[in-house]
CSV table of C-alpha atoms and ligand atoms in Angstrom, one decimal:
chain,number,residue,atom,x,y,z
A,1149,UNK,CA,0.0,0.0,0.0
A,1150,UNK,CA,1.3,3.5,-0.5
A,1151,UNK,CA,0.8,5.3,2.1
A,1152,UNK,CA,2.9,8.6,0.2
A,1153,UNK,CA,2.2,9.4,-3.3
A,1154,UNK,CA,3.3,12.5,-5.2
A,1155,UNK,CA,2.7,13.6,-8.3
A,1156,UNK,CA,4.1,16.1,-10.8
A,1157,UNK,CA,5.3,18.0,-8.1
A,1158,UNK,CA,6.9,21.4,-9.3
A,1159,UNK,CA,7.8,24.5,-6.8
A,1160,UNK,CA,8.9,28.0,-8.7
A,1161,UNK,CA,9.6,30.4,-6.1
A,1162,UNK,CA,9.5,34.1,-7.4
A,1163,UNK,CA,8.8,35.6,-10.7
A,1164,UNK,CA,9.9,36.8,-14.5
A,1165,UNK,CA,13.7,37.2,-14.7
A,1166,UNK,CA,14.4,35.9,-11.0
A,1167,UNK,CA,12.1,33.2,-10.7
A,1168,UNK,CA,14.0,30.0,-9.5
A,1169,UNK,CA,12.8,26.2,-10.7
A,1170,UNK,CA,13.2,24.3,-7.1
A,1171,UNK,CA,11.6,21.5,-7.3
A,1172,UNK,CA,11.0,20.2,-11.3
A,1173,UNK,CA,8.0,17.8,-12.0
A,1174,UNK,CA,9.0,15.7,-9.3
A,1175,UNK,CA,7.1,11.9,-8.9
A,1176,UNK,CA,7.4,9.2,-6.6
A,1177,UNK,CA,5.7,6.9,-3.9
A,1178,UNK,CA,6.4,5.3,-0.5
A,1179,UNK,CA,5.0,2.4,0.7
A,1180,UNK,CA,3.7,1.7,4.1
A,1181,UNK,CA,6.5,0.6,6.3
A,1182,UNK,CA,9.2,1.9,4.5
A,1183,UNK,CA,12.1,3.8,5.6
A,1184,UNK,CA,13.2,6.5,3.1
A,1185,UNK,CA,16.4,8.7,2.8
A,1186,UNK,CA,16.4,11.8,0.3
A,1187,UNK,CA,19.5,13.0,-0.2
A,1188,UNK,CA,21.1,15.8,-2.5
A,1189,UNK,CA,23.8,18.4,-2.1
A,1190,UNK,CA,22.7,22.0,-0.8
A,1191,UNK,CA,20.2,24.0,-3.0
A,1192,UNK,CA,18.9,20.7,-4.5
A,1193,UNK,CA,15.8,21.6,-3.3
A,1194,UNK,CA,15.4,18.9,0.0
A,1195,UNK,CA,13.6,21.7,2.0
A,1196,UNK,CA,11.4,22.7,-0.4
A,1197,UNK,CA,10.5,18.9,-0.8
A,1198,UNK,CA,10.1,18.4,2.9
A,1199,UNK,CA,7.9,21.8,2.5
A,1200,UNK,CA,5.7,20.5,0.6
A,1201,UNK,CA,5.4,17.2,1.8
A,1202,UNK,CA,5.1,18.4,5.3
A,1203,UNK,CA,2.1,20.8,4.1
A,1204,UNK,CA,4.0,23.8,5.5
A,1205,UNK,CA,4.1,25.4,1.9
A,1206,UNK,CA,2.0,24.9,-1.3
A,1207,UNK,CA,3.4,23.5,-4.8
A,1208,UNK,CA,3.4,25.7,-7.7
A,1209,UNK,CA,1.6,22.6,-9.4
A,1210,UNK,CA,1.4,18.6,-8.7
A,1211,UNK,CA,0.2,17.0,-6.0
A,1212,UNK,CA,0.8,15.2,-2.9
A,1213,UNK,CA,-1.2,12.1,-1.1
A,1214,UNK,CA,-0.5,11.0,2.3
A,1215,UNK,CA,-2.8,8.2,3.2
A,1216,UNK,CA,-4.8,8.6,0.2
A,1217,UNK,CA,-5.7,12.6,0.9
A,1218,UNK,CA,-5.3,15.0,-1.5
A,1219,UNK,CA,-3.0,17.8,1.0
A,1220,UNK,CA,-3.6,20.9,-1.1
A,1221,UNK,CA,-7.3,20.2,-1.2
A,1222,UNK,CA,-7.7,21.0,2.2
A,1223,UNK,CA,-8.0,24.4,3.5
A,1224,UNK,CA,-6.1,26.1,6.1
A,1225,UNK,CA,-8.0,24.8,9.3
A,1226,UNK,CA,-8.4,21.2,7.6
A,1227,UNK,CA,-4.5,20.9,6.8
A,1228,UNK,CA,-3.2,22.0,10.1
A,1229,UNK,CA,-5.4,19.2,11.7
A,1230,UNK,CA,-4.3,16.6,9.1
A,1231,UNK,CA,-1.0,17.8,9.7
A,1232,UNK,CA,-0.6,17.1,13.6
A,1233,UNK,CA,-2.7,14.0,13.2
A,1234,UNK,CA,-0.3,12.2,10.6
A,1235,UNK,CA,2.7,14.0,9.7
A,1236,UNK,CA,5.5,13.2,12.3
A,1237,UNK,CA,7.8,15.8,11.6
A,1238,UNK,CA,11.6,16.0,13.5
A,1239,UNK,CA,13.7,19.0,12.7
A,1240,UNK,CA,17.5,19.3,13.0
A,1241,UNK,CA,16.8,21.9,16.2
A,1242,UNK,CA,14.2,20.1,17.6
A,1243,UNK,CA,11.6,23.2,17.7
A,1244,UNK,CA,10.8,22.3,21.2
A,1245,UNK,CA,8.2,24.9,23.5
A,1246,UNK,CA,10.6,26.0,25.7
A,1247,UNK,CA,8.5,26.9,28.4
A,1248,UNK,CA,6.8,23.8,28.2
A,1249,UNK,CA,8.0,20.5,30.0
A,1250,UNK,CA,8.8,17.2,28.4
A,1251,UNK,CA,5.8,15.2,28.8
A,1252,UNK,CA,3.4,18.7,27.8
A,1253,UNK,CA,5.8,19.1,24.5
A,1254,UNK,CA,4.9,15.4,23.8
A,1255,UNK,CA,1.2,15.5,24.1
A,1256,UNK,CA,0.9,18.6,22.7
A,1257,UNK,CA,-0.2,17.9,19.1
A,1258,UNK,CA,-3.1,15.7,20.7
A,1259,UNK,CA,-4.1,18.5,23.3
A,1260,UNK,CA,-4.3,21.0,20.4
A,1261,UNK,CA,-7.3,19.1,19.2
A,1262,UNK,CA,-8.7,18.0,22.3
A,1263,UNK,CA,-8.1,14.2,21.9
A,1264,UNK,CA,-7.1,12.4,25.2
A,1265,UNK,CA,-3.4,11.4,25.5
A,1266,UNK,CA,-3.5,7.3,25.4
A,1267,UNK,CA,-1.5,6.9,28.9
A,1268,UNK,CA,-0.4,2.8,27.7
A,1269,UNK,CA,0.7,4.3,24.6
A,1270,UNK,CA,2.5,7.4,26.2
A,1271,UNK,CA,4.1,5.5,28.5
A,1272,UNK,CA,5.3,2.9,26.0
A,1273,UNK,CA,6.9,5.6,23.8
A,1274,UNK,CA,8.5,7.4,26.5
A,1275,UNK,CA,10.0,4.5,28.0
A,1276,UNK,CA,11.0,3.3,24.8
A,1277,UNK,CA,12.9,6.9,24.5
A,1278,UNK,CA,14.6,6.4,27.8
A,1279,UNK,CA,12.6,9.7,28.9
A,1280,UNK,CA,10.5,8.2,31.5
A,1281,UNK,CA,12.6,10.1,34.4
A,1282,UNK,CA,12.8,13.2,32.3
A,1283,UNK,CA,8.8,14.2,32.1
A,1284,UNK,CA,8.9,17.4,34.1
A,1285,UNK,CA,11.9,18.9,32.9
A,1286,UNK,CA,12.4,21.7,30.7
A,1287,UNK,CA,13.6,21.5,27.7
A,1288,UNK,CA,17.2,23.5,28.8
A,1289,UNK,CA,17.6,21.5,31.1
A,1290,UNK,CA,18.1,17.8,29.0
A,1291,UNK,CA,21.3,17.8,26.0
A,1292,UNK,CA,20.8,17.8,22.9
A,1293,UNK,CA,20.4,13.9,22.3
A,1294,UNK,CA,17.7,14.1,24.7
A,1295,UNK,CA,15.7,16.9,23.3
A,1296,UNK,CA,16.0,14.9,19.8
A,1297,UNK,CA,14.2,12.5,21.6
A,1298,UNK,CA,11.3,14.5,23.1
A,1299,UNK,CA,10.6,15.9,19.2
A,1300,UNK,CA,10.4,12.2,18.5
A,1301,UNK,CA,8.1,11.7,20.7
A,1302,UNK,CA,6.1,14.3,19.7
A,1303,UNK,CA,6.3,13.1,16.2
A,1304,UNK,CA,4.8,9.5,17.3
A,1305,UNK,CA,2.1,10.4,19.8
A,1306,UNK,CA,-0.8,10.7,17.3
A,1307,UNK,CA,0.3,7.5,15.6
A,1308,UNK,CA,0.9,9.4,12.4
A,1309,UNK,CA,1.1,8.2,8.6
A,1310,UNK,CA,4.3,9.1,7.9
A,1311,UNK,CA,7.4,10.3,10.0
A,1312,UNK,CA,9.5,13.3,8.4
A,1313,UNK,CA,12.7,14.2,9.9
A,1314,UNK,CA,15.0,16.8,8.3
A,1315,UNK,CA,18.6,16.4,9.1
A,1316,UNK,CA,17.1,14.8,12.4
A,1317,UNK,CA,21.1,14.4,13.3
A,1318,UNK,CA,22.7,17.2,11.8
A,1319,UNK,CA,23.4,19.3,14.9
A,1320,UNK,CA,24.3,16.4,17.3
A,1321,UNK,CA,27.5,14.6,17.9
A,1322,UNK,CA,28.4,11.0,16.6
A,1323,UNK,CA,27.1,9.2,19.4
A,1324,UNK,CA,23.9,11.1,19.6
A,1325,UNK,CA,23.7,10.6,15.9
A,1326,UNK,CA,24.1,7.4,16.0
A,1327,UNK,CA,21.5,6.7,19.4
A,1328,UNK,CA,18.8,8.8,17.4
A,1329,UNK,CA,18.9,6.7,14.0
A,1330,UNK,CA,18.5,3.8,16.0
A,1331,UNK,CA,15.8,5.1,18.0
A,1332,UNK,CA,14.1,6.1,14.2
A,1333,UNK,CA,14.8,2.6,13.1
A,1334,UNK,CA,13.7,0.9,15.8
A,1335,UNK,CA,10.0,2.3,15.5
A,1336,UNK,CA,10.3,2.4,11.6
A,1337,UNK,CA,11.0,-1.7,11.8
A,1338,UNK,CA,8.8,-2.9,15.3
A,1339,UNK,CA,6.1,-0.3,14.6
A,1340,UNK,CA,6.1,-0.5,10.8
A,1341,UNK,CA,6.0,3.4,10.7
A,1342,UNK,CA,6.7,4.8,7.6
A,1343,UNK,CA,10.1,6.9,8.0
A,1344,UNK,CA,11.3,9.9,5.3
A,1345,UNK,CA,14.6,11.4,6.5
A,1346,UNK,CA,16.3,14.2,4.2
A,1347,UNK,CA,19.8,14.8,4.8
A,1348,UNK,CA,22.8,15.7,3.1
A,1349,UNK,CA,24.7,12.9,5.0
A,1350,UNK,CA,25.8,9.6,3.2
A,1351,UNK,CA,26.5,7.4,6.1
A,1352,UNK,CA,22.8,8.3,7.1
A,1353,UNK,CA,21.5,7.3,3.8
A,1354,UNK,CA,23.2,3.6,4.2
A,1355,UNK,CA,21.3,2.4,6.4
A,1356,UNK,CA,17.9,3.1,4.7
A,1357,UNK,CA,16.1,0.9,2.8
A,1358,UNK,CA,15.9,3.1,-0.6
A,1359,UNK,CA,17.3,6.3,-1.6
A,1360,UNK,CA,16.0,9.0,-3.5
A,1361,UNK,CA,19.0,11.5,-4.4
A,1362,UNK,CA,17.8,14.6,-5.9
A,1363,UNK,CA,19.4,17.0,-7.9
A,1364,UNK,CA,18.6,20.6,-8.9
A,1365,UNK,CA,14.8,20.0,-8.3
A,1366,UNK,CA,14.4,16.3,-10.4
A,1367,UNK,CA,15.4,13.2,-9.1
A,1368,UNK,CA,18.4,11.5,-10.2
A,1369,UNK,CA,18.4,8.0,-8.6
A,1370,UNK,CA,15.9,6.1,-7.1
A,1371,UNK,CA,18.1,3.1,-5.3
A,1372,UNK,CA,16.4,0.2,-3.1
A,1373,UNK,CA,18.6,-0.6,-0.7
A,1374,UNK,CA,16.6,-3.5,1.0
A,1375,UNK,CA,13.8,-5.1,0.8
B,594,ADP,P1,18.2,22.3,-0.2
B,594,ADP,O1,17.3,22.1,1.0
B,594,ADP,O2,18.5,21.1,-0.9
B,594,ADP,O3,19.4,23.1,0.2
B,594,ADP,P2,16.2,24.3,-1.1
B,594,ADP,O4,14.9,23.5,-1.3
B,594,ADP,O5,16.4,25.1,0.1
B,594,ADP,O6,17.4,23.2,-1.3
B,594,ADP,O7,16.4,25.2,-2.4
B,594,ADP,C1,16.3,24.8,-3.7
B,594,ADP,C2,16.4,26.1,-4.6
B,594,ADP,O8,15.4,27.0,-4.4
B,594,ADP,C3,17.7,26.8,-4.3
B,594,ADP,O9,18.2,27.3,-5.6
B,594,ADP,C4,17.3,27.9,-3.4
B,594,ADP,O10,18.1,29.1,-3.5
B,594,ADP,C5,15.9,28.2,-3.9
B,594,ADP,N1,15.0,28.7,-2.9
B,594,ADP,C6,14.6,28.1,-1.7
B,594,ADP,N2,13.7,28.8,-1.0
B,594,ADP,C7,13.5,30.0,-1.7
B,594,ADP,C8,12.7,31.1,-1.5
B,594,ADP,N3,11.9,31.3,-0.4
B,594,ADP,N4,12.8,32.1,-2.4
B,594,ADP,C9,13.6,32.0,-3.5
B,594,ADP,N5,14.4,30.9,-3.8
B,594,ADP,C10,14.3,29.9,-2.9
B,595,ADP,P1,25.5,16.0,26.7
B,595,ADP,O1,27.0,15.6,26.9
B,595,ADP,O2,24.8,15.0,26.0
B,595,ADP,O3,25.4,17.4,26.1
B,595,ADP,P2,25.1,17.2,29.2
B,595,ADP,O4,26.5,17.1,29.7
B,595,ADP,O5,24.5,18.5,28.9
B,595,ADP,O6,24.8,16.1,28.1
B,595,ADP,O7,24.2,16.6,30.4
B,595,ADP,C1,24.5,15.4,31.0
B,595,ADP,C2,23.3,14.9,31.7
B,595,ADP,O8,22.9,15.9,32.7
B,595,ADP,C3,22.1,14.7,30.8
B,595,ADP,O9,21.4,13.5,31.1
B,595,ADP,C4,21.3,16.0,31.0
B,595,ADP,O10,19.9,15.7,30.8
B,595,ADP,C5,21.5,16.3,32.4
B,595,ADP,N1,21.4,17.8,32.6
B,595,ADP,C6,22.2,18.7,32.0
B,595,ADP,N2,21.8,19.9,32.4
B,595,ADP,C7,20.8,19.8,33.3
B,595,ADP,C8,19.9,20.6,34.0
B,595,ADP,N3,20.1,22.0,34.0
B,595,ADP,N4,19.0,20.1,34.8
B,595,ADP,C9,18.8,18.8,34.8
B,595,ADP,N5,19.6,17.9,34.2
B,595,ADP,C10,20.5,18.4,33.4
């Protein structure tokens, strides 16, 4: 089953003379339970990608299906909903609410829209993130590995389609690196969650099952790496 789908997908940003092409008719799917890298050198247009796929910007044209809905043919209110409820999404600093503890941080995207916080589940992700101890800190007070793993909490609470992590390693050190792949991995292979991580990194990309490299705005290799 695919649970990603995109189609056509094209991004211009700008107009006339200075318009740049990002992203260049750009189609490809990922099935349920698959673990994903996209990888490409800087400018290549990986962010506008994760953009779009995270429905945090709109395509120029194309489309994009996550669990069989159409993203862009949801309004404003209707996307930001979809968006909490099944896109996971990890960012290289975390974008953790500093002023909000570890557990509150997790939950948040379920509190947002009033559903109740499953305590099993909760707890089985947060012990599974070695965070148990760590609930009513702040996040200042945990390094960076640990913060990594409060956003990845946060990106599994509402049992999402698809996880999207962008450079989910890229501002921690080898060790921390290599504990959050295998945290990613470890719910990408026991929980069959669907995993897209865009990096730049090539040792990242060796341990997923297929790679996508892109290359000014088209993609120019489409490897499986396992099956
Ligand atoms: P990457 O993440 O691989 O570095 P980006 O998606 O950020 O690539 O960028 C792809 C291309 O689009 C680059 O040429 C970049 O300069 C351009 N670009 C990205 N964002 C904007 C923007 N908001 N306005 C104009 N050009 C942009
Ligand atoms: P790292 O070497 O990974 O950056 P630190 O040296 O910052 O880690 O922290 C070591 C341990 O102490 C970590 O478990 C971290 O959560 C904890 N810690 C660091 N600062 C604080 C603090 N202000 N309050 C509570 N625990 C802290």
């Amino acid at each position: 089953m695919n649970i990603l789908q995109i189609e056509n997908l094209s991004k211009v940003y700008g107009k006339g003379e200075t318009a740049v092409k990002a992203l260049d008719n750009v189609s490809f799917s990922v099935k349920k339970g698959e673990f994903v890298v996209i990888i490409g050198p800087s400018g290549s247009g990986k962010s506008t990608l994760l953009h779009l796929l995270g429905g945090v910007d709109r395509p120029t044209s194309g489309k994009v299906f996550i669990d069989n809905t159409d993203l862009y043919n949801l309004n404003e209110t209707q996307l930001a909903i979809f968006r909490r409820r099944q896109i996971g999404l990890i960012y290289q600093f975390y974008n953790l609410i500093p002023i909000l503890t570890v557990e509150e941080n997790i939950t948040l995207p379920l509190l947002l829209d009033e559903h109740e916080v499953d305590k099993k589940q909760f707890n089985e992700i947060v012990e599974k993130l070695g965070l148990t101890h760590r609930l009513g800190h702040l996040p200042n007070q945990l390094s960076g590995g640990q913060q990594q793993r409060v956003s990845i909490g946060r990106a599994l609470i509402s049992n999402p389609a698809i996880m999207l992590a962008d450079e989910p390693t890229g501002n921690l050190d080898s060790k921390n690196s290599e504990e959050i792949m295998e945290l990613l991995k470890m719910f990408n292979k026991t929980f069959n969650q669907t995993l897209i991580v865009i990096t730049h990194d090539e040792r990242i990309a060796l341990q997923a099952d297929r790679v996508i490299s892109i290359e000014d705005g088209r993609i120019a290799k489409d490897e499986v790496i396992r099956s």
